[in-house]
Amino acid sequence: MPSTILVGGFFGDEGKGKIIAYLARHDKPEVVARGGVGPNAGHTVVVGDKKYALRMVPSGFIYEPARLLIGAGVLVNPSVLKEEVSSFGLKGRVGVDRRSVIIEQKHIDEDKKDSNLKNKIGSTGSGCGPANAARAYRTARQAKDAKELAEFICDAPMEINTALDHGKGVLIEGTQGFGISLLYGTYPFVTSKDTTASQMAADVGIGPTRVDEVIVVFKSFPTRVGEGPFGTQMKEERAAELHIEEYGTVTKRKRRIGEWDAEMAAYSAMINGATIVALSGVDRLDPSCRGATEYEELSREVKDFVAKVEHDTRVPVKLISTGPEISEIVDLR
Ligand code: GTP
Ligand code: IMP
Ligand code: MG
């Protein structure tokens, strides 16, 4: 490792949760810290026949010795967090930075009412946009002032930087994706914050000089949920032919499916400063590769596609996900 940031290279839902869970189990980090916007994200982690859907807790939770942190930049919905901590048995492992901002019911109501956010942008209705607006207006409430979060309150940057001082591994988990970044995405059809690697470092409180690897995850067939332009979107018939059908973890909306976007991948790899590309869903390109764990098991078609992705992004593809389950991966690092 020692410090690795992982982010989404397309429009979110690239399979970050799966890759993070694999990396946590394989690389055994001391800390897994979550950056990103907040509970608008939905990560899916499949371990054996168990399927977890996570909105607040880092997907690295499956590696039991890891400390699980939520950075200052992240918005916290206390009831979503507590529900995950109790249903996944994570008591004592989770820390929330004292400066994280709380999502209140009024933020959720605002996000769900008939207005710009719901109707034009197609927001997730999780209250994130209004809570980030309140943060910018300096009227938001911080985690340290929320009684219901008392047991979780910590100084995340102190814990993370101390772990790094001792040469321990730290995995920083981004959410959302490049195309919905407030800065670099398809504004105004974007989320309420930047989603690039630099933002994730700021969210959890490490400086740029302390980042060793940046992994950008791309989906072989990108998806987009919510409104906004999607240059390589395919016709429904083609998605059906490819047997690709996906629904949002948080909103259950149908995800639009697209073809590989070389230009976007290159631009996103550049702004994220990618050192490694992780490519998910190659089993959709060639179902015979489902579950492969060795490069040699991949078909010519998939190997050629991996080479194309390396050519387009000018970054080595070192992680190739061959199915949703966490062991379905080729690790070339
Ligand atoms: P956000 O943080 O919300 O952007 O989500 P995410 O990047 O963690 O992705 P999410 O789990 O929402 O969506 C990815 C979907 O693809 C999930 O249903 C995963 O189980 C699935 N998935 C992940 N990797 C693979 C893969 O290699 N092949 C296939 N077929 N499915 C995969
Ligand atoms: P908001 O973040 O809820 O305000 O939603 C703004 C836009 O970002 C909408 O198009 C959402 O569908 C999209 N979005 C937000 N979070 C995610 C995510 O985790 N995955 C995919 N799309 C997301
Ligand atoms: Mg998701």
Short mmCIF file of C-alpha atoms and ligand atoms in Angstrom, two decimals:
data_model
loop_
_atom_site.label_atom_id
_atom_site.label_comp_id
_atom_site.label_asym_id
_atom_site.label_seq_id
_atom_site.Cartn_x
_atom_site.Cartn_y
_atom_site.Cartn_z
CA MET A 1 0.00 0.00 0.00
CA PRO A 2 0.79 2.27 2.35
CA SER A 3 -1.74 4.99 1.40
CA THR A 4 -4.10 4.27 -1.45
CA ILE A 5 -7.05 6.34 -2.67
CA LEU A 6 -9.70 4.63 -4.78
CA VAL A 7 -12.22 6.63 -6.84
CA GLY A 8 -14.76 6.15 -9.61
CA GLY A 9 -13.73 7.13 -13.14
CA PHE A 10 -17.14 7.33 -14.84
CA PHE A 11 -20.56 8.29 -13.36
CA GLY A 12 -20.46 6.30 -10.11
CA ASP A 13 -21.42 2.69 -9.43
CA GLU A 14 -18.26 1.43 -11.12
CA GLY A 15 -17.92 -1.32 -8.51
CA LYS A 16 -15.78 0.59 -5.99
CA GLY A 17 -17.36 -1.26 -3.07
CA LYS A 18 -16.33 -4.63 -4.46
CA ILE A 19 -12.76 -3.55 -5.24
CA ILE A 20 -12.30 -1.87 -1.83
CA ALA A 21 -13.59 -4.97 -0.05
CA TYR A 22 -11.14 -7.13 -2.01
CA LEU A 23 -8.23 -4.77 -1.32
CA ALA A 24 -9.06 -4.62 2.39
CA ARG A 25 -9.13 -8.39 2.69
CA HIS A 26 -6.01 -8.87 0.58
CA ASP A 27 -3.80 -5.93 1.65
CA LYS A 28 -4.84 -5.87 5.33
CA PRO A 29 -4.83 -2.10 5.97
CA GLU A 30 -4.76 -0.73 9.50
CA VAL A 31 -7.40 1.86 8.54
CA VAL A 32 -10.10 2.09 5.89
CA ALA A 33 -11.41 5.66 5.63
CA ARG A 34 -14.42 6.82 3.68
CA GLY A 35 -14.38 10.09 1.73
CA GLY A 36 -17.06 11.29 -0.69
CA VAL A 37 -20.38 13.05 -0.39
CA GLY A 38 -22.44 10.95 2.03
CA PRO A 39 -25.30 8.43 2.10
CA ASN A 40 -26.28 9.22 -1.50
CA ALA A 41 -23.72 6.50 -2.30
CA GLY A 42 -24.59 2.84 -2.35
CA HIS A 43 -21.78 0.31 -2.44
CA THR A 44 -22.50 -3.37 -3.01
CA VAL A 45 -20.22 -5.98 -1.49
CA VAL A 46 -20.77 -9.65 -2.21
CA VAL A 47 -18.91 -12.21 -0.09
CA GLY A 48 -19.83 -15.80 -0.89
CA ASP A 49 -23.62 -15.87 -0.93
CA LYS A 50 -23.92 -12.81 1.33
CA LYS A 51 -24.73 -9.45 -0.23
CA TYR A 52 -24.20 -6.20 1.69
CA ALA A 53 -25.47 -2.77 0.64
CA LEU A 54 -23.60 0.07 2.34
CA ARG A 55 -24.29 3.78 2.36
CA MET A 56 -22.16 5.09 5.23
CA VAL A 57 -19.75 2.51 6.55
CA PRO A 58 -16.55 1.83 4.52
CA SER A 59 -16.76 -1.26 2.32
CA GLY A 60 -13.48 -2.45 3.85
CA PHE A 61 -15.48 -3.52 6.93
CA ILE A 62 -15.18 -7.15 5.88
CA TYR A 63 -11.52 -7.13 6.96
CA GLU A 64 -12.22 -7.38 10.65
CA PRO A 65 -9.02 -5.93 12.19
CA ALA A 66 -9.38 -2.65 10.22
CA ARG A 67 -10.40 0.57 11.95
CA LEU A 68 -13.24 2.17 9.95
CA LEU A 69 -13.29 5.95 9.67
CA ILE A 70 -15.64 8.50 8.15
CA GLY A 71 -13.84 11.68 7.13
CA ALA A 72 -14.68 15.29 7.95
CA GLY A 73 -15.76 15.95 4.37
CA VAL A 74 -18.48 13.31 4.49
CA LEU A 75 -22.13 14.02 5.39
CA VAL A 76 -23.50 11.69 8.02
CA ASN A 77 -27.04 10.43 8.41
CA PRO A 78 -26.92 9.14 12.03
CA SER A 79 -29.76 6.65 11.65
CA VAL A 80 -28.33 5.11 8.46
CA LEU A 81 -24.91 4.84 10.13
CA LYS A 82 -26.27 3.26 13.32
CA GLU A 83 -28.39 0.79 11.39
CA GLU A 84 -25.33 -0.38 9.42
CA VAL A 85 -23.14 -0.58 12.54
CA SER A 86 -25.69 -2.75 14.28
CA SER A 87 -26.71 -4.97 11.36
CA PHE A 88 -23.10 -5.65 10.28
CA GLY A 89 -21.86 -6.04 13.90
CA LEU A 90 -19.33 -3.17 13.73
CA LYS A 91 -19.63 -1.79 17.26
CA GLY A 92 -16.32 -0.32 18.49
CA ARG A 93 -14.70 -0.25 15.04
CA VAL A 94 -16.23 2.90 13.52
CA GLY A 95 -15.05 6.48 14.04
CA VAL A 96 -16.72 9.62 12.68
CA ASP A 97 -14.59 12.73 12.40
CA ARG A 98 -15.93 15.38 14.76
CA ARG A 99 -16.20 17.88 11.89
CA SER A 100 -18.40 15.75 9.64
CA VAL A 101 -21.74 17.41 8.96
CA ILE A 102 -25.08 15.93 10.00
CA ILE A 103 -27.94 15.44 7.54
CA GLU A 104 -31.14 16.63 9.22
CA GLN A 105 -34.71 15.70 8.33
CA LYS A 106 -35.23 19.17 6.82
CA HIS A 107 -32.39 18.49 4.34
CA ILE A 108 -34.03 15.24 3.26
CA ASP A 109 -37.43 16.96 2.92
CA GLU A 110 -35.85 19.70 0.83
CA ASP A 111 -34.11 17.15 -1.40
CA LYS A 112 -37.34 15.18 -1.95
CA LYS A 113 -39.75 18.03 -2.61
CA ASP A 114 -40.76 19.00 -6.13
CA SER A 115 -37.96 21.33 -7.09
CA ASN A 116 -34.75 21.67 -9.04
CA LEU A 117 -32.92 18.93 -7.14
CA LYS A 118 -35.52 16.22 -7.50
CA ASN A 119 -37.05 17.16 -10.85
CA LYS A 120 -34.20 18.58 -12.88
CA ILE A 121 -31.11 16.90 -11.44
CA GLY A 122 -32.71 13.65 -10.31
CA SER A 123 -30.98 13.68 -6.95
CA THR A 124 -31.01 10.65 -4.67
CA GLY A 125 -33.29 12.40 -2.16
CA SER A 126 -30.86 11.57 0.64
CA GLY A 127 -30.51 15.19 1.79
CA CYS A 128 -26.90 15.54 0.67
CA GLY A 129 -27.28 18.59 -1.60
CA PRO A 130 -29.19 20.66 1.00
CA ALA A 131 -26.79 19.57 3.79
CA ASN A 132 -23.75 20.61 1.75
CA ALA A 133 -25.52 23.90 0.97
CA ALA A 134 -26.07 24.40 4.73
CA ARG A 135 -22.40 23.68 5.28
CA ALA A 136 -21.46 26.39 2.79
CA TYR A 137 -23.96 28.78 4.44
CA ARG A 138 -22.28 27.94 7.79
CA THR A 139 -25.61 26.88 9.33
CA ALA A 140 -24.96 23.10 9.44
CA ARG A 141 -24.51 21.05 12.59
CA GLN A 142 -21.28 19.12 13.04
CA ALA A 143 -20.99 15.54 14.32
CA LYS A 144 -19.38 16.66 17.57
CA ASP A 145 -22.63 18.45 18.47
CA ALA A 146 -24.85 15.44 17.82
CA LYS A 147 -25.58 13.46 21.00
CA GLU A 148 -26.55 10.38 19.02
CA LEU A 149 -23.03 10.17 17.54
CA ALA A 150 -21.09 10.58 20.82
CA GLU A 151 -19.75 7.00 20.78
CA PHE A 152 -18.22 7.45 17.31
CA ILE A 153 -16.55 10.86 17.57
CA CYS A 154 -12.84 10.91 16.66
CA ASP A 155 -10.11 12.90 14.96
CA ALA A 156 -9.85 10.98 11.69
CA PRO A 157 -6.83 12.85 10.23
CA MET A 158 -4.88 12.25 13.45
CA GLU A 159 -5.59 8.52 13.34
CA ILE A 160 -4.80 8.23 9.64
CA ASN A 161 -1.60 10.29 9.70
CA THR A 162 -0.39 8.42 12.82
CA ALA A 163 -0.99 5.09 11.07
CA LEU A 164 1.03 6.35 8.09
CA ASP A 165 3.82 7.57 10.41
CA HIS A 166 4.10 3.98 11.63
CA GLY A 167 4.25 2.60 8.09
CA LYS A 168 0.78 1.05 8.31
CA GLY A 169 -1.55 0.67 5.34
CA VAL A 170 -4.41 3.12 4.83
CA LEU A 171 -7.12 2.60 2.24
CA ILE A 172 -9.21 5.65 1.31
CA GLU A 173 -12.52 4.88 -0.25
CA GLY A 174 -14.10 7.36 -2.61
CA THR A 175 -17.74 7.40 -3.64
CA GLN A 176 -19.65 8.63 -6.70
CA GLY A 177 -17.68 9.15 -9.93
CA PHE A 178 -15.79 11.64 -12.05
CA GLY A 179 -18.73 12.48 -14.35
CA ILE A 180 -20.87 13.70 -11.43
CA SER A 181 -18.13 15.83 -9.81
CA LEU A 182 -19.36 19.32 -8.94
CA LEU A 183 -16.13 20.68 -10.44
CA TYR A 184 -15.42 18.46 -13.44
CA GLY A 185 -18.67 16.65 -14.18
CA THR A 186 -21.63 17.46 -16.42
CA TYR A 187 -22.76 20.50 -14.41
CA PRO A 188 -25.51 21.11 -13.38
CA PHE A 189 -26.28 17.38 -13.52
CA VAL A 190 -23.80 16.53 -10.81
CA THR A 191 -23.58 15.82 -7.10
CA SER A 192 -22.90 18.49 -4.48
CA LYS A 193 -19.11 18.10 -4.23
CA ASP A 194 -15.99 17.25 -6.18
CA THR A 195 -15.45 13.50 -6.50
CA THR A 196 -11.79 13.29 -7.55
CA ALA A 197 -8.87 11.80 -5.63
CA SER A 198 -7.70 15.19 -4.33
CA GLN A 199 -11.12 15.72 -2.76
CA MET A 200 -10.96 12.30 -1.09
CA ALA A 201 -7.57 13.19 0.43
CA ALA A 202 -9.04 16.45 1.76
CA ASP A 203 -12.16 14.63 3.02
CA VAL A 204 -10.18 12.32 5.27
CA GLY A 205 -7.41 14.80 6.11
CA ILE A 206 -4.22 13.72 4.39
CA GLY A 207 -2.03 16.01 2.33
CA PRO A 208 -1.26 15.33 -1.35
CA THR A 209 2.36 14.45 -0.52
CA ARG A 210 1.17 11.50 1.57
CA VAL A 211 -0.74 9.73 -1.20
CA ASP A 212 1.14 6.75 -2.67
CA GLU A 213 -1.35 5.21 -5.09
CA VAL A 214 -4.50 6.43 -6.81
CA ILE A 215 -6.70 3.65 -8.16
CA VAL A 216 -9.37 4.77 -10.62
CA VAL A 217 -12.15 2.26 -11.21
CA PHE A 218 -13.74 2.06 -14.66
CA LYS A 219 -16.65 -0.11 -15.64
CA SER A 220 -16.31 -1.97 -18.96
CA PHE A 221 -19.84 -0.72 -19.71
CA PRO A 222 -20.33 2.57 -17.83
CA THR A 223 -23.68 3.37 -16.23
CA ARG A 224 -25.44 6.55 -15.22
CA VAL A 225 -28.40 6.99 -12.88
CA GLY A 226 -30.35 10.24 -12.56
CA GLU A 227 -30.53 12.98 -15.17
CA GLY A 228 -27.77 14.42 -17.34
CA PRO A 229 -25.86 13.80 -20.55
CA PHE A 230 -24.34 10.38 -21.19
CA GLY A 231 -22.45 10.54 -24.47
CA THR A 232 -22.00 6.81 -24.99
CA GLN A 233 -25.42 5.66 -23.75
CA MET A 234 -26.62 2.59 -25.63
CA LYS A 235 -30.09 1.63 -26.81
CA GLU A 236 -32.12 -0.52 -24.41
CA GLU A 237 -32.12 -3.36 -26.95
CA ARG A 238 -28.34 -3.52 -26.98
CA ALA A 239 -28.19 -3.58 -23.16
CA ALA A 240 -30.73 -6.41 -23.20
CA GLU A 241 -28.63 -8.31 -25.76
CA LEU A 242 -25.63 -7.95 -23.47
CA HIS A 243 -27.81 -9.04 -20.51
CA ILE A 244 -26.93 -5.86 -18.60
CA GLU A 245 -29.60 -4.57 -16.27
CA GLU A 246 -28.73 -2.60 -13.14
CA TYR A 247 -30.71 -0.80 -10.48
CA GLY A 248 -29.50 1.85 -8.02
CA THR A 249 -28.65 0.63 -4.51
CA VAL A 250 -30.16 3.72 -2.85
CA THR A 251 -33.01 4.80 -5.13
CA LYS A 252 -33.73 1.51 -6.98
CA ARG A 253 -33.88 3.49 -10.22
CA LYS A 254 -32.83 1.75 -13.41
CA ARG A 255 -29.28 2.67 -14.43
CA ARG A 256 -28.68 3.76 -18.01
CA ILE A 257 -26.02 1.65 -19.71
CA GLY A 258 -23.32 2.89 -22.07
CA GLU A 259 -20.34 1.90 -24.16
CA TRP A 260 -16.72 2.45 -23.10
CA ASP A 261 -15.85 6.16 -23.32
CA ALA A 262 -12.15 6.51 -24.21
CA GLU A 263 -12.09 10.30 -24.05
CA MET A 264 -13.74 10.48 -20.65
CA ALA A 265 -11.51 7.71 -19.29
CA ALA A 266 -8.37 9.57 -20.38
CA TYR A 267 -9.53 12.87 -18.92
CA SER A 268 -10.64 11.28 -15.67
CA ALA A 269 -7.38 9.32 -15.26
CA MET A 270 -5.50 12.59 -15.81
CA ILE A 271 -7.37 14.72 -13.27
CA ASN A 272 -7.40 11.93 -10.70
CA GLY A 273 -3.66 11.36 -11.16
CA ALA A 274 -4.30 7.64 -11.56
CA THR A 275 -1.38 5.30 -10.90
CA ILE A 276 -3.47 2.14 -11.31
CA VAL A 277 -6.65 1.42 -13.23
CA ALA A 278 -9.13 -1.13 -11.91
CA LEU A 279 -11.47 -2.43 -14.59
CA SER A 280 -14.76 -3.99 -13.54
CA GLY A 281 -17.34 -6.05 -15.36
CA VAL A 282 -15.14 -7.73 -17.97
CA ASP A 283 -17.45 -10.75 -17.55
CA ARG A 284 -20.03 -8.67 -19.40
CA LEU A 285 -17.71 -8.43 -22.37
CA ASP A 286 -17.18 -12.17 -22.36
CA PRO A 287 -19.20 -14.27 -19.90
CA SER A 288 -16.68 -17.11 -20.21
CA CYS A 289 -14.30 -14.98 -18.10
CA ARG A 290 -16.67 -14.86 -15.14
CA GLY A 291 -14.81 -15.66 -11.94
CA ALA A 292 -11.32 -15.73 -13.49
CA THR A 293 -8.50 -15.01 -11.04
CA GLU A 294 -5.49 -15.38 -13.39
CA TYR A 295 -4.65 -13.24 -16.43
CA GLU A 296 -4.12 -16.41 -18.51
CA GLU A 297 -7.74 -17.40 -17.92
CA LEU A 298 -8.99 -14.29 -19.73
CA SER A 299 -10.07 -14.58 -23.35
CA ARG A 300 -8.35 -12.83 -26.26
CA GLU A 301 -11.27 -10.38 -26.43
CA VAL A 302 -10.89 -9.36 -22.79
CA LYS A 303 -7.09 -9.15 -23.00
CA ASP A 304 -7.43 -6.89 -26.06
CA PHE A 305 -9.91 -4.71 -24.20
CA VAL A 306 -7.54 -4.43 -21.22
CA ALA A 307 -4.81 -3.34 -23.65
CA LYS A 308 -7.16 -0.75 -25.15
CA VAL A 309 -7.99 0.63 -21.69
CA GLU A 310 -4.26 0.94 -20.94
CA HIS A 311 -3.76 2.68 -24.27
CA ASP A 312 -6.68 5.08 -23.70
CA THR A 313 -5.78 5.98 -20.10
CA ARG A 314 -1.99 5.59 -20.33
CA VAL A 315 -2.19 3.88 -16.93
CA PRO A 316 -1.56 0.19 -16.19
CA VAL A 317 -4.66 -1.93 -15.56
CA LYS A 318 -3.64 -3.92 -12.51
CA LEU A 319 -6.99 -5.04 -11.13
CA ILE A 320 -9.52 -6.80 -13.37
CA SER A 321 -12.87 -7.62 -11.80
CA THR A 322 -14.52 -10.67 -13.34
CA GLY A 323 -17.74 -10.78 -11.31
CA PRO A 324 -19.48 -9.22 -8.31
CA GLU A 325 -18.08 -11.58 -5.66
CA ILE A 326 -14.93 -10.26 -3.96
CA SER A 327 -12.71 -13.17 -4.94
CA GLU A 328 -13.66 -12.79 -8.64
CA ILE A 329 -10.68 -10.65 -9.55
CA VAL A 330 -7.32 -10.77 -11.34
CA ASP A 331 -4.73 -8.90 -9.28
CA LEU A 332 -1.65 -7.97 -11.34
CA ARG A 333 -0.05 -5.59 -8.82
P1 GTP B 1 -21.13 4.27 -5.60
O1 GTP B 1 -20.24 4.56 -4.45
O2 GTP B 1 -22.59 4.46 -5.30
O3 GTP B 1 -20.74 5.01 -6.83
O4 GTP B 1 -21.13 2.65 -5.96
P2 GTP B 1 -20.04 1.50 -6.29
O5 GTP B 1 -18.98 2.01 -7.19
O6 GTP B 1 -19.59 0.85 -5.04
O7 GTP B 1 -20.89 0.46 -7.17
P3 GTP B 1 -22.27 -0.29 -6.86
O8 GTP B 1 -21.98 -1.35 -5.86
O9 GTP B 1 -23.36 0.67 -6.60
O10 GTP B 1 -22.59 -0.91 -8.31
C1 GTP B 1 -21.79 -1.84 -8.94
C2 GTP B 1 -22.64 -3.08 -9.28
O11 GTP B 1 -21.89 -3.95 -10.09
C3 GTP B 1 -23.01 -3.89 -8.03
O12 GTP B 1 -24.23 -4.52 -8.26
C4 GTP B 1 -21.87 -4.90 -7.95
O13 GTP B 1 -22.24 -6.07 -7.24
C5 GTP B 1 -21.63 -5.18 -9.42
N1 GTP B 1 -20.24 -5.55 -9.78
C6 GTP B 1 -19.07 -5.10 -9.26
N2 GTP B 1 -18.03 -5.62 -9.94
C7 GTP B 1 -18.55 -6.40 -10.92
C8 GTP B 1 -17.98 -7.21 -11.97
O14 GTP B 1 -16.77 -7.29 -12.15
N3 GTP B 1 -18.86 -7.87 -12.78
C9 GTP B 1 -20.21 -7.78 -12.63
N4 GTP B 1 -20.99 -8.47 -13.46
N5 GTP B 1 -20.78 -7.02 -11.66
C10 GTP B 1 -19.96 -6.35 -10.83
P1 IMP B 2 -27.32 13.89 -5.18
O1 IMP B 2 -25.89 13.56 -4.94
O2 IMP B 2 -28.26 13.04 -4.38
O3 IMP B 2 -27.60 15.36 -5.05
O4 IMP B 2 -27.66 13.53 -6.70
C1 IMP B 2 -27.12 14.26 -7.79
C2 IMP B 2 -26.84 13.34 -8.96
O5 IMP B 2 -25.76 12.45 -8.64
C3 IMP B 2 -28.01 12.44 -9.36
O6 IMP B 2 -27.97 12.27 -10.77
C4 IMP B 2 -27.70 11.12 -8.67
O7 IMP B 2 -28.29 10.04 -9.33
C5 IMP B 2 -26.17 11.10 -8.79
N1 IMP B 2 -25.52 10.30 -7.72
C6 IMP B 2 -25.27 10.70 -6.44
N2 IMP B 2 -24.62 9.74 -5.76
C7 IMP B 2 -24.44 8.72 -6.62
C8 IMP B 2 -23.79 7.43 -6.52
O8 IMP B 2 -23.25 7.05 -5.49
N3 IMP B 2 -23.79 6.66 -7.64
C9 IMP B 2 -24.34 7.08 -8.80
N4 IMP B 2 -24.96 8.26 -8.96
C10 IMP B 2 -25.01 9.07 -7.87
MG MG B 3 -23.46 2.74 -6.05
#
